[in-house]
PDB file of C-alpha atoms in Angstrom:
ATOM      1  CA  PHE A   1      78.183 119.635  72.112  1.00 88.00           C
ATOM      2  CA  GLY A   2      77.789 118.847  75.798  1.00 92.00           C
ATOM      3  CA  ALA A   3      79.079 120.265  79.065  1.00 93.00           C
ATOM      4  CA  GLY A   4      78.650 119.146  82.635  1.00 93.00           C
ATOM      5  CA  LEU A   5      79.633 119.329  86.258  1.00 91.00           C
ATOM      6  CA  TRP A   6      79.946 116.095  88.257  1.00 87.00           C
ATOM      7  CA  MET A   7      80.314 115.906  92.018  1.00 90.00           C
ATOM      8  CA  ASN A   8      82.208 112.928  93.495  1.00 88.00           C
ATOM      9  CA  TRP A   9      83.119 111.621  96.915  1.00 88.00           C
ATOM     10  CA  ALA A  10      85.541 108.757  97.592  1.00 85.00           C
ATOM     11  CA  ASP A  11      86.262 107.130 100.951  1.00 85.00           C
ATOM     12  CA  ASP A  12      89.701 105.492 101.329  1.00 81.00           C
ATOM     13  CA  PRO A  13      90.597 105.541  97.604  1.00 77.00           C
ATOM     14  CA  LEU A  14      94.265 104.790  98.381  1.00 76.00           C
ATOM     15  CA  VAL A  15      95.035 102.629 101.417  1.00 79.00           C
ATOM     16  CA  LEU A  16      98.357 100.859 101.980  1.00 77.00           C
ATOM     17  CA  ARG A  17      97.667  97.475 103.579  1.00 78.00           C
ATOM     18  CA  TYR A  18     100.632  95.550 104.925  1.00 78.00           C
ATOM     19  CA  ARG A  19     100.700  91.781 104.485  1.00 78.00           C
ATOM     20  CA  ASP A  20     102.310  91.042 107.848  1.00 82.00           C
ATOM     21  CA  GLY A  21      98.941  91.262 109.621  1.00 80.00           C
ATOM     22  CA  GLU A  22     100.443  93.358 112.427  1.00 86.00           C
ATOM     23  CA  THR A  23     101.147  96.754 110.893  1.00 85.00           C
ATOM     24  CA  GLU A  24      98.145  99.076 110.870  1.00 84.00           C
ATOM     25  CA  ASP A  25      96.701 100.075 107.470  1.00 83.00           C
ATOM     26  CA  LEU A  26      97.752 103.535 106.274  1.00 80.00           C
ATOM     27  CA  ALA A  27      95.115 105.731 104.578  1.00 79.00           C
ATOM     28  CA  VAL A  28      97.498 107.448 102.152  1.00 78.00           C
ATOM     29  CA  LEU A  29      94.474 109.185 100.625  1.00 78.00           C
ATOM     30  CA  GLY A  30      91.617 108.891 103.096  1.00 81.00           C
ATOM     31  CA  SER A  31      88.846 110.993 101.598  1.00 83.00           C
ATOM     32  CA  VAL A  32      88.348 113.108  98.482  1.00 84.00           C
ATOM     33  CA  VAL A  33      85.497 115.420  97.447  1.00 89.00           C
ATOM     34  CA  SER A  34      85.741 116.490  93.807  1.00 89.00           C
ATOM     35  CA  ALA A  35      83.979 118.480  91.109  1.00 93.00           C
ATOM     36  CA  ASN A  36      84.650 117.436  87.511  1.00 93.00           C
ATOM     37  CA  LEU A  37      84.179 120.001  84.747  1.00 95.00           C
ATOM     38  CA  THR A  38      83.469 118.117  81.518  1.00 96.00           C
ATOM     39  CA  GLY A  39      82.877 118.858  77.880  1.00 97.00           C
ATOM     40  CA  SER A  40      82.299 116.701  74.805  1.00 97.00           C
ATOM     41  CA  TYR A  41      81.601 116.882  71.100  1.00 97.00           C
ATOM     42  CA  ALA A  42      80.051 114.114  68.978  1.00 95.00           C
ATOM     43  CA  LEU A  43      80.900 113.370  65.363  1.00 94.00           C
ATOM     44  CA  GLY A  44      78.497 110.570  64.438  1.00 92.00           C
ATOM     45  CA  ALA A  45      79.511 107.462  66.407  1.00 92.00           C
ATOM     46  CA  LEU A  46      82.708 109.147  67.674  1.00 95.00           C
ATOM     47  CA  ARG A  47      82.630 111.287  70.810  1.00 95.00           C
ATOM     48  CA  LEU A  48      85.601 113.420  71.886  1.00 98.00           C
ATOM     49  CA  GLY A  49      85.778 114.760  75.427  1.00 97.00           C
ATOM     50  CA  ALA A  50      87.756 116.571  78.087  1.00 97.00           C
ATOM     51  CA  ASP A  51      87.547 116.357  81.883  1.00 96.00           C
ATOM     52  CA  LEU A  52      89.190 118.578  84.486  1.00 94.00           C
ATOM     53  CA  PRO A  53      88.802 117.429  88.103  1.00 91.00           C
ATOM     54  CA  VAL A  54      89.042 119.971  90.901  1.00 90.00           C
ATOM     55  CA  HIS A  55      89.449 118.245  94.272  1.00 85.00           C
ATOM     56  CA  LEU A  56      87.617 120.489  96.715  1.00 87.00           C
ATOM     57  CA  TYR A  57      88.802 118.597  99.812  1.00 84.00           C
ATOM     58  CA  THR A  58      91.424 115.910 100.395  1.00 82.00           C
ATOM     59  CA  SER A  59      92.539 114.130 103.538  1.00 82.00           C
ATOM     60  CA  GLY A  60      95.140 111.469 104.175  1.00 81.00           C
ATOM     61  CA  PHE A  61      98.705 110.878 105.281  1.00 78.00           C
ATOM     62  CA  GLY A  62     100.327 114.314 105.521  1.00 74.00           C
ATOM     63  CA  ILE A  63      97.576 116.004 103.483  1.00 73.00           C
ATOM     64  CA  ASP A  64      94.480 117.679 104.812  1.00 71.00           C
ATOM     65  CA  GLY A  65      93.149 120.608 102.997  1.00 71.00           C
ATOM     66  CA  PRO A  66      91.202 122.423 100.394  1.00 72.00           C
ATOM     67  CA  THR A  67      91.349 122.670  96.651  1.00 70.00           C
ATOM     68  CA  HIS A  68      93.834 120.764  94.489  1.00 77.00           C
ATOM     69  CA  LEU A  69      93.763 120.461  90.717  1.00 85.00           C
ATOM     70  CA  GLY A  70      93.556 116.888  89.375  1.00 86.00           C
ATOM     71  CA  ASP A  71      94.907 115.332  86.173  1.00 89.00           C
ATOM     72  CA  ALA A  72      93.164 116.553  83.022  1.00 93.00           C
ATOM     73  CA  ARG A  73      91.778 113.810  80.782  1.00 94.00           C
ATOM     74  CA  LEU A  74      91.259 113.772  77.017  1.00 97.00           C
ATOM     75  CA  SER A  75      89.026 110.962  75.803  1.00 97.00           C
ATOM     76  CA  GLY A  76      87.635 109.327  72.728  1.00 97.00           C
ATOM     77  CA  ARG A  77      84.656 106.965  72.555  1.00 95.00           C
ATOM     78  CA  TYR A  78      83.374 105.030  69.579  1.00 96.00           C
ATOM     79  CA  ALA A  79      79.987 103.282  69.477  1.00 94.00           C
ATOM     80  CA  PHE A  80      80.090 100.097  67.365  1.00 92.00           C
ATOM     81  CA  SER A  81      76.365  99.596  67.841  1.00 83.00           C
ATOM     82  CA  ASP A  82      74.161 102.553  68.669  1.00 73.00           C
ATOM     83  CA  GLN A  83      70.778 100.899  68.097  1.00 76.00           C
ATOM     84  CA  GLY A  84      68.435  99.287  70.605  1.00 81.00           C
ATOM     85  CA  ALA A  85      68.842  98.620  74.309  1.00 88.00           C
ATOM     86  CA  LEU A  86      72.277  96.915  74.139  1.00 90.00           C
ATOM     87  CA  ARG A  87      75.219  99.018  72.961  1.00 91.00           C
ATOM     88  CA  LEU A  88      78.892  98.118  72.536  1.00 94.00           C
ATOM     89  CA  GLY A  89      81.743 100.591  72.278  1.00 96.00           C
ATOM     90  CA  ALA A  90      85.448 101.248  72.762  1.00 97.00           C
ATOM     91  CA  TYR A  91      87.267 104.004  74.614  1.00 96.00           C
ATOM     92  CA  ALA A  92      90.732 105.524  74.849  1.00 97.00           C
ATOM     93  CA  ASP A  93      91.866 108.071  77.442  1.00 95.00           C
ATOM     94  CA  LEU A  94      94.999 110.131  77.909  1.00 96.00           C
ATOM     95  CA  LEU A  95      95.531 111.595  81.377  1.00 91.00           C
ATOM     96  CA  LEU A  96      97.850 114.587  81.481  1.00 91.00           C
ATOM     97  CA  PRO A  97      99.942 115.281  84.610  1.00 88.00           C
ATOM     98  CA  THR A  98      98.250 118.558  85.615  1.00 87.00           C
ATOM     99  CA  GLY A  99      97.354 117.411  89.142  1.00 79.00           C
ATOM    100  CA  ALA A 100      98.926 118.121  92.497  1.00 66.00           C
ATOM    101  CA  GLY A 101     101.181 115.075  92.902  1.00 60.00           C
ATOM    102  CA  LEU A 102     102.163 115.755  96.515  1.00 58.00           C
ATOM    103  CA  SER A 103      98.495 115.684  97.539  1.00 54.00           C
ATOM    104  CA  ARG A 104      98.174 112.296  95.809  1.00 61.00           C
ATOM    105  CA  VAL A 105      95.448 113.478  93.433  1.00 68.00           C
ATOM    106  CA  GLY A 106      97.813 113.714  90.467  1.00 72.00           C
ATOM    107  CA  ALA A 107      99.829 110.942  88.805  1.00 74.00           C
ATOM    108  CA  GLY A 108     102.872 113.074  88.041  1.00 76.00           C
ATOM    109  CA  ARG A 109     103.161 111.398  84.604  1.00 83.00           C
ATOM    110  CA  ALA A 110     100.991 110.871  81.561  1.00 87.00           C
ATOM    111  CA  LEU A 111      98.825 107.753  81.614  1.00 88.00           C
ATOM    112  CA  ALA A 112      96.997 106.009  78.770  1.00 93.00           C
ATOM    113  CA  ARG A 113      93.968 103.710  79.021  1.00 94.00           C
ATOM    114  CA  ALA A 114      91.917 101.816  76.468  1.00 96.00           C
ATOM    115  CA  GLY A 115      89.130  99.264  76.615  1.00 97.00           C
ATOM    116  CA  MET A 116      85.607  98.162  75.807  1.00 97.00           C
ATOM    117  CA  VAL A 117      82.273  99.193  77.322  1.00 94.00           C
ATOM    118  CA  ASP A 118      78.842  97.555  77.117  1.00 94.00           C
ATOM    119  CA  THR A 119      75.661  99.463  78.034  1.00 94.00           C
ATOM    120  CA  PHE A 120      72.096  98.252  78.522  1.00 95.00           C
ATOM    121  CA  SER A 121      69.182 100.708  78.691  1.00 94.00           C
ATOM    122  CA  ALA A 122      65.579 100.107  79.683  1.00 94.00           C
ATOM    123  CA  GLY A 123      63.405 103.190  80.125  1.00 92.00           C
ATOM    124  CA  PRO A 124      64.925 105.495  82.764  1.00 95.00           C
ATOM    125  CA  VAL A 125      67.503 102.865  83.856  1.00 96.00           C
ATOM    126  CA  LYS A 126      70.953 102.363  82.341  1.00 95.00           C
ATOM    127  CA  VAL A 127      73.563  99.747  83.354  1.00 97.00           C
ATOM    128  CA  ALA A 128      77.148  99.690  82.049  1.00 96.00           C
ATOM    129  CA  VAL A 129      80.216  97.468  82.444  1.00 97.00           C
ATOM    130  CA  ASN A 130      83.725  98.071  81.169  1.00 96.00           C
ATOM    131  CA  MET A 131      87.118  96.376  81.017  1.00 97.00           C
ATOM    132  CA  GLY A 132      90.397  97.719  79.735  1.00 96.00           C
ATOM    133  CA  LEU A 133      94.144  98.184  80.080  1.00 96.00           C
ATOM    134  CA  SER A 134      96.161 101.006  81.632  1.00 93.00           C
ATOM    135  CA  THR A 135      99.837 101.883  81.183  1.00 90.00           C
ATOM    136  CA  GLY A 136     100.412 102.806  84.846  1.00 78.00           C
ATOM    137  CA  THR A 137     102.562 105.680  86.042  1.00 72.00           C
ATOM    138  CA  GLY A 138     105.584 103.894  87.516  1.00 71.00           C
ATOM    139  CA  GLN A 139     105.114 105.753  90.814  1.00 71.00           C
ATOM    140  CA  SER A 140     105.823 103.837  93.996  1.00 70.00           C
ATOM    141  CA  LEU A 141     104.781 103.994  97.628  1.00 65.00           C
ATOM    142  CA  GLY A 142     106.691 101.557  99.787  1.00 66.00           C
ATOM    143  CA  ASP A 143     106.504  98.193  97.998  1.00 69.00           C
ATOM    144  CA  LEU A 144     103.543  99.302  95.882  1.00 68.00           C
ATOM    145  CA  VAL A 145     104.313 100.291  92.277  1.00 72.00           C
ATOM    146  CA  ILE A 146     101.570 101.721  90.054  1.00 73.00           C
ATOM    147  CA  GLY A 147     102.368  99.731  86.929  1.00 82.00           C
ATOM    148  CA  PRO A 148     100.354  98.472  83.989  1.00 90.00           C
ATOM    149  CA  SER A 149      96.963  97.118  85.003  1.00 91.00           C
ATOM    150  CA  ILE A 150      93.709  95.534  83.936  1.00 95.00           C
ATOM    151  CA  THR A 151      90.894  97.941  84.762  1.00 94.00           C
ATOM    152  CA  PHE A 152      87.224  97.131  85.285  1.00 97.00           C
ATOM    153  CA  GLY A 153      84.032  98.814  86.352  1.00 96.00           C
ATOM    154  CA  ALA A 154      80.265  98.633  86.584  1.00 97.00           C
ATOM    155  CA  GLY A 155      77.635 101.262  87.132  1.00 97.00           C
ATOM    156  CA  GLY A 156      74.019 102.149  86.963  1.00 97.00           C
ATOM    157  CA  ALA A 157      72.038 105.318  86.378  1.00 96.00           C
ATOM    158  CA  TRP A 158      68.435 106.349  86.794  1.00 96.00           C
ATOM    159  CA  SER A 159      66.943 109.367  85.019  1.00 95.00           C
ATOM    160  CA  VAL A 160      64.953 111.020  87.796  1.00 95.00           C
ATOM    161  CA  THR A 161      63.841 113.787  85.432  1.00 93.00           C
ATOM    162  CA  GLU A 162      64.934 114.887  81.969  1.00 88.00           C
ATOM    163  CA  ASP A 163      67.626 117.103  83.552  1.00 88.00           C
ATOM    164  CA  LEU A 164      68.568 115.068  86.670  1.00 91.00           C
ATOM    165  CA  VAL A 165      70.294 111.657  86.688  1.00 91.00           C
ATOM    166  CA  ALA A 166      71.308 109.696  89.805  1.00 93.00           C
ATOM    167  CA  ALA A 167      74.230 107.302  89.259  1.00 92.00           C
ATOM    168  CA  LEU A 168      76.385 104.834  91.170  1.00 92.00           C
ATOM    169  CA  GLU A 169      79.683 103.504  89.855  1.00 91.00           C
ATOM    170  CA  VAL A 170      82.272 101.041  91.177  1.00 91.00           C
ATOM    171  CA  ASP A 171      85.642 100.508  89.560  1.00 89.00           C
ATOM    172  CA  GLY A 172      88.997  98.883  90.263  1.00 88.00           C
ATOM    173  CA  ALA A 173      92.266  97.624  88.860  1.00 87.00           C
ATOM    174  CA  LEU A 174      94.445  94.522  89.012  1.00 86.00           C
ATOM    175  CA  TYR A 175      98.161  95.342  88.996  1.00 78.00           C
TER     176      TYR A 175
END
């Protein structure tokens, strides 16, 4: 069993950029500070988890303010190879529409994701890459529709001590 608290900050996570070259970009969601409450349970190579984000501060178009609940996530991870420095696995996530949609930190609909992840570890350093597919929510903002997508990410972590890990992660999607 595992439990955790993650702190996150995102700058301009949702910006509407017009293609005409004249209209100014619109920071729909300009900044977000979040705390994620997490829990997991491992059954051999299978790990089941839950994640509840609480957005402590959000700013953007028509939204500036304190705490908003995010979309809860249920997840499953399976490690195909759990030996040595290089590990390969698969994941599946279900996001539930528990978030505050009007503050743009909730999808308003359920969302499913699945993909593969590869991790390399060497001493206190860990590097991971992932690629997958997402169903999208069907929500729209102007001409932008959040539809099915190819998702990708990369990250690294360094174990500063046994109880403290510093990590950096970058992710994105192609719609």
